[in-house]
Structure formats: structure tokens, C-alpha cells
Amino acid sequence: MTNPLYDALFAPHEGKSTPFLHLADGSTLSHGAFLDLVDQTAHALVSLGLVAGDRVAVHIEKSPQALALYAACIKAGVVFLPLNTAYTAKELEYFVGDSEAALFVCDPAEADAMGPIAAAADARLHTLGGDGGGSLSDLVASQPTGFHAVPRNADDLAALLYTSGTTGRSKGAMLTQANLLSNARALVDCWRFSADDVLLHALPIFHSHGLFVATNVMLLAGGAIIFLPKFDLETVLARLPQATTMMGVPTFYTRLLDDARFDRDLVGHMRLFISGSAPLLAETHRSFFDRTGHRILERYGMTETSMNTSNPYDGERRAGTVGFALPGVAVRVCHAETHEELPQGEIGVLHVRGPNVFKGYWRMPEKTREELLPDGWFITGDLALIDADGYVTIVGRGKDLIISGGYNIYPKEIEIFLDAQPGVKESAVVGAPHPDFGETVVAILVPQSKGAIDLDAIEAAARAELAGFKRPRKIEILDALPRNTMGKVQKNELRTRFAAAFQPKAS
Ligand code: MLC
Ligand code: AMP
């Protein structure tokens, strides 16, 4: 038995002096040196008593050591569970407990706050900082290199990624070795990645985009990564001349376009720009082409499925569309209730099937049954149409979801929080267009009685309990929520009402 993901992504680079990570401080880590660190980290995991199938929850900054921890989990057969660095203690408690993590790795600065969370879940606690320091690193440093990959089946879990849901309760998407490997193979092929590529990587590594799409693709192709801690405009502008490709959420591209230094001369040498995780406005696509001569390649994916569709490398990259199904992946547009396929050209719910589709939600068999049909089709909840040429367009969402700067926010979760605040009778949360984040959160509150709501107190509570990207950027108090005759809150009316809330004022 082998370990298919390790064997394909990592093993071919063992002992090689080729560059893997170009770091922000100007230094470079070779493939071989990275893999030695992976071996030491895998030994550290085993020394802590972890065995194949155990979960390692991580709430740490992006660093080469954090990436090595991901690789070490693959090599040791342990399930990697990355968590958004913006999550608060209150949010983390659920993930560590629900996953029954055996080990929780957090930032050294939050060790005190995380102690009770780890203890309540019966998980061991270790620390790893953005600078590579921490108790886990101390343990890693004392370990030998040379670690035999723990055998795994293609169907064994490689990662557990939590994704929030319409009910407000997050679900752990179980991704297998085969899910991740099949997707990396399809993307390397479609996007023509090779060992000559240098990818500018400014995405976080706790989501599918930065971790699997960007990292796995580069590992499989054998190229190098300019591995930046986050998207910082100055650093990205400075490092683009050394890159051949870049992946980003639409906010990356609008921020670049807002800077006059971002021009044809700066990126004329680049091979490819890829966008995803949120809709790229057709207008951004066109402005980007006008400024740089590059047509951004837009693709579409989800945590549960990794990537599903992509515009073509050769051929027309059509603005406003997400292209065609990837090789091995099938898509269809279906009726929301009957799940029957609709005639070509009609709008319906997009279903996806293929080796990329996850195994189900962690310990939620009913949720899994609701979204994953017995014949393997996954109901994405996105509304789409497929045109006569086969291009898929995501026209909206059947699910009540806001995507802000590439992060998903389910209104229900924020409404549950707001409804629990003193003086609030009820609340509604909707998305409003935002020039930087694409969309952002607007909350509408109804007071229990006139003057009962203390907005400062609610904002302070939101800061303490909700990740920053989920906090409402605007809170409005209304006497009542608009409702239809059935008593259902009319969110469309609220969306229309706040549609221009963040648009620049016409002068
Ligand atoms: C940060 N902030 C956000 C935000 N990110 N607010 C709304 N939406 C966001 N996305 C807030 C912080 O809370 C803080 O608020 C302030 O902005 C500054 O924080 P920052 O960390 O300095 O922000 P910045 O670096 O500007 O981050 C913006 C960003 C980042 C767009 C660069 O969010 C980002 O890297 N997004 C990528 C998301 C991603 O990788 N998604 C992939 C999901 S996988 P305050 O109030 O404290 O000042 C997926 C599948 C697929 O969807 O298809 O790929
Ligand atoms: P996540 O749960 O974070 O994986 O987010 C997945 C969701 O992001 C999808 O269901 C879509 O709604 C959205 N998404 C991802 N890529 C695109 C895209 N290119 N265009 C429109 N929506 C997208």
C-alpha cells in the first residue's frame, strides 16, 4: 500500500535542491529542505501519539512551517483541519470540539485563550507562530529527518474543511486523498503548469483556494512559489516581475487595477492570471485586459468539490462565465425541487459529479444526504445556466450566502448572534455590493421597544465573538422587517434598499 497524495505531490521532490518557496524576506527554501522539515514534523506528530485518521486542527499564520505541517499530516496519514485566522475563540470552540481533534495548534500569542478550548475537547495544545517559533517548532527541531510515509487508501481522508451552512451551523467537508489528487492533476493539465512556473501566492492557506488549488498544483508541477504572508499591494507589485503566474480572489485584481503602477510593462512577461472564489465582474475582466493585455482566466469551485469548471487556457476566456467542466467532472443544471435536469439554456441549480466531489459532511449523515444524491451528484446551491457553447455562468445563489473578499458568510449565523443581543427583537442580514470586497454584510435590527438597542454594545460584542470579515459594515434599525403574506422576511426588498449603501457618491 502507498500514500497516493504524498507519492504524487511530495515524494518526487525529496532531496532536490530546486527552489520551492521564495519567502518575503528574500530567502529561498529548496524542495529538499522543505521535505526534511516535513519529515521532522511528521516525527513530531507521531511522538505526540497521533495515529492515522486523527485530526489536527490548526489556527496559525501562514508560514513555511505551517505548510510543512499540512504536508506532514498527509505523510503521517493524519487529517489536516485548517481554520481561518480571523476566527474568534468562540468560533474555534465549535470546530475543535466537533472534529474531536487530537491536537490543536494555535499561535503562541493566543495559547492562554485556547487552553480551555483544547482541554474541553481533550486535545493536546501546541503553538506555531508566523515567524516559525513555538512549542511545536521546538519539538520539530529535536526530531530526525527520514520518515516513512504512512500507507493510505485513495479514499482515506486527507483534510477536513469547515464550511458554514444555511442553518448557521458549520459543516466539516471530508476531502479524500483522491479528491485532492484528481483535482490537482486536472488543473495542472488545464492551466499548463510546469516546473518552469513561479506562482505568486498571496492567498491564505486555510481554504481550498490557497491550500489545494495553489499549493497542490505547484507541488505536482514542480515549480516554485513566491510565498507571501498575505495580500499586501506594495509587496505584490514588487514581486510580480519574478512571477510567471498568479492566483487570486477578485479583490486582488480590483486592488491591483486601482494602482496606476500596475500596467503592461509590469506584467507583460506573465503567463497567466487566475481568479476564483467569488464572481469576477465582467467589467473587471475587461479593464484588466485593457490595462495589461491579459485575459484573466476565471474558474469556479467550492470547498466540498475543489474546482469544478474553468475557462479555457487556449480559446476564448469569456468574461462573466466560469467556463467548462474540468476533465473528469460533469455538471448539469437542475430543477431545485425535483433535481431533474433542465433543458439547455434554462437557469437552475448547478449539480456536480466527479472524483473531486467530497465524501460527505463530518458526522452529519442527514446533511450529506440532502446535498449529495445517491448517484454521486452534489447539489452546489449555486444558480447557473449553460449556454449553447457549453460555457457555464453562475447567475446567482439558491442559498442565502454572502461572499466578502472571497470569504463565505451565511446570514443565519449573524442573525442568531444579533437576535441574542439585549434589546433586539429580531434581525435580518443581507449582502450589499461593495467596491473592494465585492459584497459585504448589512444588518437590519428591530428593537424590542423604542431606544432599546445599544449599537455600541452590539458592535463591541460582534468584535469579540465574530471573525472580522463577518461583522456587519452597516447596522440599520427599523420598526419592522418587510414580510410577505406568508410572514417570510423579504430579503430582496432589503437588498434593494441597501444596494447603493457602499457605492461611491456621485460628485
Ligand atoms: C479582511 N477584512 C475583511 C476581509 N478580509 N472584511 C470583509 N471581507 C474580507 N474578506 C477586514 C478585517 O476584519 C479588518 O477589519 C480589515 O478588513 C483589515 O484586515 P486585513 O486582514 O488587513 O485585510 P486585507 O489584508 O485587506 O484582506 C482582504 C483580502 C483577504 C481580500 C486580501 O480577505 C483575502 O485574502 N481573501 C481571500 C479569501 C480566500 O482565500 N477565499 C478562498 C475560499 S475557498 P477591522 O474592522 O478589524 O479593521 C473557495 C473555493 C474557491 O471559495 O472556489 O476558491
Ligand atoms: P466556499 O464554500 O468557500 O468553498 O465557496 C464556494 C462558493 O463560492 C460557491 O458555491 C460559489 O457560490 C462561489 N464561487 C466560487 N468561485 C466562483 C466564481 N468564479 N464565480 C462565482 N461564484 C464563485
XYZ file of C-alpha atoms and ligand atoms in Angstrom:
584
model
C 0.000 0.000 0.000
C 1.170 3.519 -0.673
C 0.188 7.059 0.208
C -1.114 8.339 -3.168
C -1.192 12.037 -2.338
C 2.256 12.080 -0.755
C 3.678 9.913 -3.530
C 2.400 12.258 -6.263
C 2.882 15.693 -4.715
C 5.863 15.428 -2.426
C 7.940 12.262 -2.935
C 9.287 13.275 -6.391
C 10.977 16.325 -4.813
C 12.780 14.547 -1.966
C 16.460 15.522 -1.813
C 16.167 18.067 -4.624
C 17.889 21.439 -4.397
C 15.395 23.092 -6.753
C 13.696 26.215 -5.336
C 10.285 25.650 -3.740
C 9.393 28.641 -1.548
C 10.692 32.151 -2.213
C 9.936 33.916 1.050
C 9.072 37.533 1.835
C 12.493 38.120 3.471
C 14.254 37.282 0.192
C 15.401 33.803 1.250
C 14.529 30.599 -0.612
C 13.700 27.158 0.727
C 14.522 24.287 -1.610
C 12.195 21.347 -2.188
C 14.644 19.086 -0.355
C 14.966 21.356 2.685
C 11.178 21.712 2.847
C 10.731 17.947 2.747
C 13.276 17.463 5.528
C 11.158 19.816 7.619
C 8.091 17.783 6.656
C 9.786 14.596 7.890
C 10.753 16.177 11.186
C 7.223 17.499 11.613
C 5.754 14.068 10.844
C 8.032 12.539 13.501
C 6.810 15.210 15.931
C 3.180 14.295 15.231
C 3.905 10.622 15.866
C 5.822 11.474 19.049
C 2.662 13.190 20.284
C 0.782 9.921 19.876
C -1.118 10.796 16.711
C -2.177 7.923 14.510
C -3.666 7.714 11.026
C -7.151 9.227 10.875
C -6.658 11.568 13.876
C -7.477 15.232 13.292
C -5.035 18.126 13.705
C -6.846 21.477 13.988
C -4.654 24.480 13.170
C -5.251 28.171 13.806
C -1.921 29.622 12.729
C -0.432 32.293 10.483
C 0.846 31.433 7.027
C 4.485 30.284 7.131
C 6.695 27.583 5.565
C 6.377 25.686 8.860
C 2.572 25.833 8.597
C 2.759 24.426 5.069
C 5.145 21.727 6.301
C 2.568 20.811 8.940
C -0.007 20.269 6.163
C 2.434 18.060 4.262
C 3.427 16.202 7.439
C -0.223 15.395 8.121
C -0.525 13.910 4.627
C 2.652 11.892 5.131
C 1.630 10.650 8.599
C -1.922 9.849 7.459
C -3.368 12.453 9.817
C -6.353 14.611 8.793
C -5.446 18.309 8.378
C -8.052 20.797 9.623
C -7.067 24.398 8.839
C -9.052 27.245 10.414
C -9.429 30.868 9.317
C -7.011 33.022 11.337
C -9.813 35.567 11.782
C -11.950 33.183 13.866
C -12.536 34.178 17.470
C -12.225 31.851 20.476
C -15.993 31.436 20.493
C -15.992 30.258 16.871
C -12.990 27.972 17.338
C -14.505 26.138 20.268
C -17.055 24.520 17.966
C -14.557 23.334 15.329
C -12.091 21.809 17.780
C -14.886 20.094 19.703
C -16.915 18.911 16.712
C -13.899 17.426 14.945
C -12.648 15.790 18.160
C -9.189 16.976 17.211
C -6.357 15.064 18.860
C -4.026 18.052 18.509
C -4.803 21.771 18.325
C -2.011 24.016 17.050
C -2.510 27.737 17.672
C -0.487 30.932 17.583
C 1.791 31.417 20.627
C 0.046 34.729 21.404
C -3.322 33.006 21.881
C -2.110 29.955 23.808
C -3.723 31.084 27.076
C -7.096 31.741 25.465
C -7.025 28.423 23.575
C -6.017 26.284 26.588
C -9.602 25.748 27.824
C -10.837 25.018 24.273
C -8.226 22.301 23.799
C -8.894 20.921 27.278
C -12.660 20.774 26.716
C -12.105 18.786 23.516
C -9.476 16.582 25.138
C -6.956 17.758 22.513
C -3.268 18.401 23.095
C -2.259 22.025 22.558
C 0.895 23.223 20.787
C 1.903 26.544 19.298
C 3.374 27.687 15.992
C 3.874 31.367 15.141
C 4.070 33.182 11.815
C 7.839 33.503 12.442
C 8.129 29.726 12.719
C 8.645 29.761 16.506
C 6.558 27.986 19.151
C 6.356 24.791 21.161
C 5.631 22.668 18.081
C 8.724 24.039 16.335
C 10.842 23.239 19.384
C 9.609 19.675 19.230
C 10.120 19.501 15.445
C 13.709 20.759 15.765
C 14.595 17.816 18.001
C 13.334 15.206 15.501
C 15.322 13.307 12.878
C 14.739 13.522 9.122
C 13.710 10.447 7.125
C 10.112 9.384 7.768
C 8.338 6.503 6.055
C 5.028 7.694 4.629
C 2.116 6.057 6.435
C 0.125 3.950 3.946
C -3.241 5.399 2.930
C -6.001 4.450 0.541
C -7.146 6.868 -2.120
C -10.489 7.002 -0.302
C -8.994 7.901 3.102
C -9.470 11.414 4.454
C -6.712 13.929 3.823
C -8.408 17.061 5.117
C -11.469 18.339 6.915
C -12.524 21.852 5.902
C -15.394 23.504 7.702
C -17.825 25.470 5.624
C -20.711 27.398 7.100
C -24.265 26.447 6.279
C -27.670 27.996 5.819
C -28.708 26.907 9.325
C -25.808 28.799 10.890
C -24.050 25.584 11.940
C -20.769 24.845 10.141
C -20.259 21.516 8.428
C -16.932 19.719 8.053
C -16.365 18.745 4.420
C -14.446 15.452 4.319
C -11.921 15.521 1.478
C -10.122 12.364 0.484
C -6.676 11.852 -0.967
C -8.289 11.031 -4.326
C -10.407 14.207 -4.242
C -7.352 16.422 -3.871
C -5.115 14.500 -6.220
C -7.615 14.256 -9.075
C -8.244 17.991 -8.888
C -4.553 18.933 -8.821
C -3.974 16.717 -11.880
C -6.861 18.258 -13.804
C -5.718 21.799 -13.025
C -2.041 21.279 -13.882
C -3.195 19.893 -17.180
C -5.801 22.574 -17.967
C -3.701 25.523 -16.900
C -0.409 24.125 -18.325
C 1.602 24.405 -15.133
C 5.207 23.168 -15.323
C 8.443 23.181 -13.351
C 9.277 26.489 -15.047
C 6.401 28.278 -13.325
C 6.749 30.648 -10.408
C 3.399 31.290 -8.726
C 2.789 34.478 -6.776
C 0.929 33.182 -3.703
C -0.684 35.870 -1.517
C -3.759 33.831 -0.529
C -4.374 32.401 2.926
C -3.585 28.679 3.284
C -6.598 27.766 5.420
C -9.016 27.497 2.469
C -9.288 25.369 -0.630
C -8.040 28.134 -2.940
C -4.676 28.917 -1.301
C -4.027 25.447 0.094
C -5.189 22.973 -2.517
C -5.571 24.867 -5.774
C -2.414 26.943 -5.451
C -0.118 24.711 -3.415
C -1.047 21.253 -4.681
C -0.881 22.424 -8.291
C 2.614 23.848 -7.808
C 3.810 20.727 -5.995
C 2.525 18.491 -8.756
C 4.038 20.699 -11.454
C 7.356 21.047 -9.607
C 7.554 24.833 -9.879
C 8.350 27.471 -7.277
C 6.090 29.672 -5.158
C 6.586 33.284 -4.081
C 5.062 32.610 -0.690
C 3.788 35.867 0.824
C 2.129 36.043 4.267
C -0.889 37.931 2.876
C -2.049 40.191 0.056
C -0.086 43.402 0.541
C -0.314 45.632 -2.526
C 3.241 47.020 -2.313
C 4.797 43.579 -1.876
C 2.733 42.082 -4.674
C 3.718 44.889 -7.065
C 7.362 44.400 -6.085
C 7.316 40.619 -6.569
C 5.237 40.329 -9.766
C 8.330 40.753 -12.001
C 9.696 37.456 -10.612
C 6.437 35.532 -11.137
C 5.015 33.764 -14.159
C 1.519 33.197 -12.769
C -0.804 34.473 -10.058
C -3.985 33.170 -8.448
C -6.354 35.407 -6.533
C -9.841 36.368 -5.478
C -11.432 39.246 -7.442
C -10.468 41.738 -4.689
C -6.778 41.127 -5.538
C -7.406 42.172 -9.131
C -9.542 45.228 -8.349
C -6.905 46.411 -5.867
C -4.164 45.997 -8.480
C -6.234 47.866 -11.068
C -6.729 50.726 -8.604
C -2.965 51.335 -8.697
C -1.506 53.109 -11.739
C 1.822 51.264 -11.321
C 0.049 48.059 -12.305
C 0.465 48.161 -16.071
C 1.501 46.270 -19.180
C 5.217 46.783 -18.502
C 4.990 45.255 -15.051
C 3.207 42.064 -16.131
C 3.995 41.709 -19.834
C 6.201 38.690 -19.045
C 3.462 36.852 -17.092
C 1.918 33.671 -18.432
C -1.393 33.549 -16.578
C -3.683 35.260 -14.057
C -6.408 33.094 -12.491
C -9.420 34.281 -10.483
C -11.976 32.472 -8.361
C -13.820 32.035 -5.030
C -16.226 34.877 -5.881
C -17.710 36.351 -9.059
C -15.299 38.418 -11.134
C -17.233 41.288 -12.653
C -17.145 41.275 -16.449
C -16.139 44.915 -16.147
C -13.031 43.947 -14.110
C -12.184 41.300 -16.695
C -12.337 43.909 -19.474
C -10.453 46.639 -17.580
C -7.739 44.104 -16.788
C -7.377 43.242 -20.459
C -7.329 46.892 -21.494
C -4.629 47.695 -18.928
C -2.389 44.640 -19.232
C -3.270 42.713 -22.380
C -4.044 39.668 -20.182
C -7.423 37.965 -20.075
C -7.951 36.697 -16.536
C -8.858 33.010 -16.507
C -11.889 32.601 -14.254
C -12.717 29.267 -12.680
C -15.374 28.084 -10.234
C -15.159 25.814 -7.216
C -16.275 25.040 -3.705
C -14.821 23.674 -0.505
C -16.815 20.456 -0.978
C -15.636 19.849 -4.525
C -12.411 21.806 -5.034
C -12.526 23.091 -8.632
C -15.379 22.232 -10.991
C -15.163 24.424 -14.063
C -12.636 26.654 -15.760
C -12.378 28.955 -18.718
C -10.056 27.530 -21.357
C -6.310 28.131 -21.446
C -6.459 28.201 -25.225
C -9.669 29.535 -26.670
C -11.978 32.266 -25.539
C -11.901 33.220 -21.857
C -15.391 34.609 -21.713
C -15.960 37.445 -19.220
C -18.738 36.777 -16.720
C -18.596 32.991 -17.229
C -16.735 30.251 -15.373
C -16.024 28.182 -18.474
C -16.419 24.436 -18.943
C -16.426 21.411 -16.645
C -12.890 20.207 -15.869
C -11.779 16.874 -17.360
C -13.430 14.037 -15.445
C -16.007 16.406 -13.887
C -19.638 16.561 -15.041
C -22.026 19.468 -14.483
C -25.765 19.763 -15.076
C -28.427 22.377 -14.373
C -31.435 21.018 -12.478
C -34.811 21.875 -11.039
C -34.489 22.979 -7.395
C -37.103 20.564 -6.076
C -37.246 17.594 -8.439
C -33.473 17.563 -9.183
C -34.371 16.790 -12.784
C -32.113 18.151 -15.486
C -33.484 21.249 -17.216
C -33.322 21.943 -20.957
C -30.116 23.609 -22.112
C -30.164 27.375 -21.606
C -32.525 27.386 -18.605
C -31.486 28.671 -15.206
C -31.476 26.165 -12.360
C -29.367 24.684 -9.579
C -25.926 23.503 -10.624
C -25.071 19.880 -9.814
C -21.537 18.494 -9.994
C -20.235 14.922 -10.173
C -16.710 13.557 -10.380
C -13.650 12.335 -8.491
C -13.323 15.809 -6.974
C -16.619 15.587 -5.058
C -16.129 15.157 -1.296
C -17.080 12.129 0.765
C -19.732 13.889 2.845
C -20.095 16.093 5.896
C -18.294 15.038 9.070
C -20.751 13.183 11.277
C -23.775 14.766 9.544
C -25.308 11.914 7.530
C -28.600 13.769 7.064
C -26.943 16.917 5.725
C -24.856 14.720 3.447
C -27.982 13.012 2.110
C -29.648 16.386 1.483
C -26.815 17.656 -0.689
C -25.120 14.562 -2.106
C -27.524 12.455 -4.181
C -27.181 8.641 -4.138
C -25.874 8.614 -7.720
C -22.987 10.934 -6.809
C -24.340 14.305 -7.962
C -23.601 17.117 -5.489
C -26.120 19.952 -5.246
C -23.978 23.099 -5.182
C -26.766 25.549 -4.311
C -25.461 27.911 -6.994
C -27.825 29.025 -9.747
C -26.364 28.609 -13.189
C -27.031 28.352 -16.870
C -25.070 26.594 -19.560
C -25.108 28.418 -22.892
C -25.203 26.888 -26.371
C -21.372 26.851 -26.497
C -21.180 24.992 -23.190
C -19.936 27.906 -21.082
C -21.283 27.848 -17.504
C -22.420 31.135 -15.973
C -23.127 31.430 -12.250
C -26.134 33.739 -12.265
C -26.892 33.769 -8.556
C -27.239 31.668 -5.460
C -30.107 29.465 -4.380
C -28.520 29.540 -0.915
C -28.638 32.581 1.354
C -24.935 33.378 1.194
C -22.753 36.489 1.158
C -19.218 36.315 -0.288
C -16.978 39.090 1.026
C -13.443 39.276 -0.376
C -13.638 35.540 -1.126
C -14.878 34.547 2.352
C -18.317 32.981 2.749
C -20.746 34.353 5.293
C -24.102 32.764 5.999
C -26.609 35.426 7.169
C -28.253 32.946 9.541
C -25.129 32.747 11.688
C -25.019 36.544 12.086
C -28.779 36.711 12.691
C -28.521 34.141 15.507
C -25.808 36.303 17.080
C -27.794 39.539 16.655
C -31.085 38.067 17.914
C -29.311 37.129 21.158
C -28.217 40.731 21.840
C -30.058 42.725 24.546
C -32.865 44.917 23.185
C -33.078 43.124 19.817
C -36.469 41.698 18.910
C -35.379 40.296 15.570
C -32.861 40.837 12.803
C -32.189 40.257 9.139
C -28.799 40.154 7.433
C -28.265 40.742 3.716
C -25.337 41.322 1.386
C -24.738 44.681 -0.292
C -22.384 45.347 -3.223
C -19.010 46.647 -2.012
C -16.312 48.190 -4.217
C -13.412 46.375 -2.505
C -14.900 43.134 -1.144
C -17.464 42.568 -3.924
C -20.152 42.149 -1.288
C -20.373 42.975 2.408
C -22.672 42.455 5.390
C -25.604 44.748 6.257
C -27.690 44.062 9.365
C -31.215 45.293 9.993
C -32.394 45.254 13.608
C -35.860 45.602 15.078
C -35.831 46.800 18.715
C -37.908 45.197 21.464
C -39.038 48.713 22.329
C -38.073 52.198 21.144
C -34.475 53.016 22.112
C -33.839 49.503 23.475
C -30.852 48.857 21.198
C -27.358 49.933 22.233
C -25.453 49.880 18.939
C -22.048 50.425 20.562
C -22.594 47.413 22.789
C -23.636 45.288 19.811
C -20.595 46.360 17.814
C -18.318 45.525 20.754
C -19.947 42.098 21.131
C -19.567 41.475 17.390
C -15.864 42.320 17.644
C -15.436 39.813 20.473
C -17.462 36.971 19.020
C -17.402 37.171 15.225
C -14.489 36.948 12.802
C -13.782 40.431 11.410
C -14.955 39.661 7.877
C -18.390 38.623 9.221
C -19.010 41.827 11.183
C -21.785 43.981 9.696
C -20.287 47.011 7.951
C -23.636 48.759 8.359
C -26.343 48.306 11.007
C -29.744 49.894 10.466
C -32.619 49.980 12.935
C -36.149 49.594 11.516
C -39.523 49.407 13.273
C -40.363 46.164 11.465
C -38.938 43.828 8.834
C -40.698 43.703 5.457
C -42.647 40.443 5.223
C -44.790 38.764 2.590
C -48.294 37.483 3.242
C -46.826 34.177 4.463
C -44.850 36.103 7.095
C -41.477 35.420 5.408
C -38.920 38.227 5.615
C -38.493 39.788 2.182
C -34.759 39.889 1.878
C -34.898 41.015 -1.741
C -36.591 44.206 -0.622
C -33.841 44.781 1.948
C -31.138 44.043 -0.638
C -32.646 46.624 -2.987
C -32.922 49.152 -0.183
C -29.217 48.852 0.720
C -27.875 48.208 -2.789
C -26.149 51.574 -3.001
C -25.008 51.774 0.640
C -21.313 51.342 -0.188
C -21.176 52.778 -3.679
C -19.020 55.874 -4.134
C -21.221 59.005 -4.042
C -21.633 60.663 -7.445
C -19.976 64.105 -7.331
C -10.298 41.242 5.970
N -11.312 42.035 6.368
C -12.392 41.747 5.632
C -11.995 40.737 4.749
N -10.700 40.430 4.987
N -13.628 42.268 5.650
C -14.514 41.778 4.782
N -14.196 40.788 3.903
C -12.958 40.246 3.867
N -12.657 39.279 3.002
C -11.310 43.086 7.392
C -10.647 42.694 8.710
O -11.578 42.103 9.577
C -10.193 44.045 9.205
O -11.301 44.726 9.740
C -9.784 44.751 7.925
O -10.528 44.152 6.873
C -8.294 44.658 7.629
O -7.888 43.289 7.744
P -6.733 42.694 6.806
O -6.511 41.256 7.154
O -5.560 43.621 6.815
O -7.459 42.741 5.398
P -6.878 42.565 3.997
O -5.463 42.093 4.059
O -7.181 43.785 3.229
O -7.738 41.307 3.463
C -8.623 41.362 2.398
C -8.342 40.184 1.453
C -8.444 38.882 2.286
C -9.382 40.225 0.348
C -6.952 40.316 0.870
O -9.738 38.796 2.886
C -8.170 37.660 1.477
O -7.010 37.270 1.299
N -9.193 36.968 0.983
C -9.061 35.716 0.286
C -10.124 34.748 0.721
C -9.905 33.350 0.164
O -8.808 32.857 0.050
N -11.005 32.681 -0.188
C -10.964 31.345 -0.731
C -12.081 30.497 -0.157
S -12.055 28.882 -0.950
P -11.208 45.698 11.003
O -12.595 46.163 11.176
O -10.689 44.859 12.120
O -10.236 46.749 10.579
C -13.359 28.948 -2.025
C -13.431 27.912 -3.077
C -12.965 28.518 -4.345
O -14.115 29.858 -2.022
O -13.704 28.498 -5.355
O -11.846 29.023 -4.340
P -16.674 28.025 -0.360
O -17.792 27.411 0.397
O -15.862 28.991 0.437
O -15.894 26.973 -0.944
O -17.320 28.903 -1.515
C -17.890 28.316 -2.637
C -18.815 29.271 -3.296
O -18.089 30.373 -3.835
C -19.522 28.663 -4.480
O -20.637 27.874 -4.098
C -19.908 29.893 -5.280
O -21.094 30.461 -4.768
C -18.733 30.827 -5.004
N -17.761 30.881 -6.122
C -16.559 30.297 -6.226
N -15.967 30.629 -7.403
C -16.825 31.443 -8.054
C -16.823 32.123 -9.308
N -15.780 32.080 -10.122
N -17.912 32.852 -9.644
C -18.980 32.922 -8.829
N -19.040 32.330 -7.632
C -17.980 31.598 -7.249
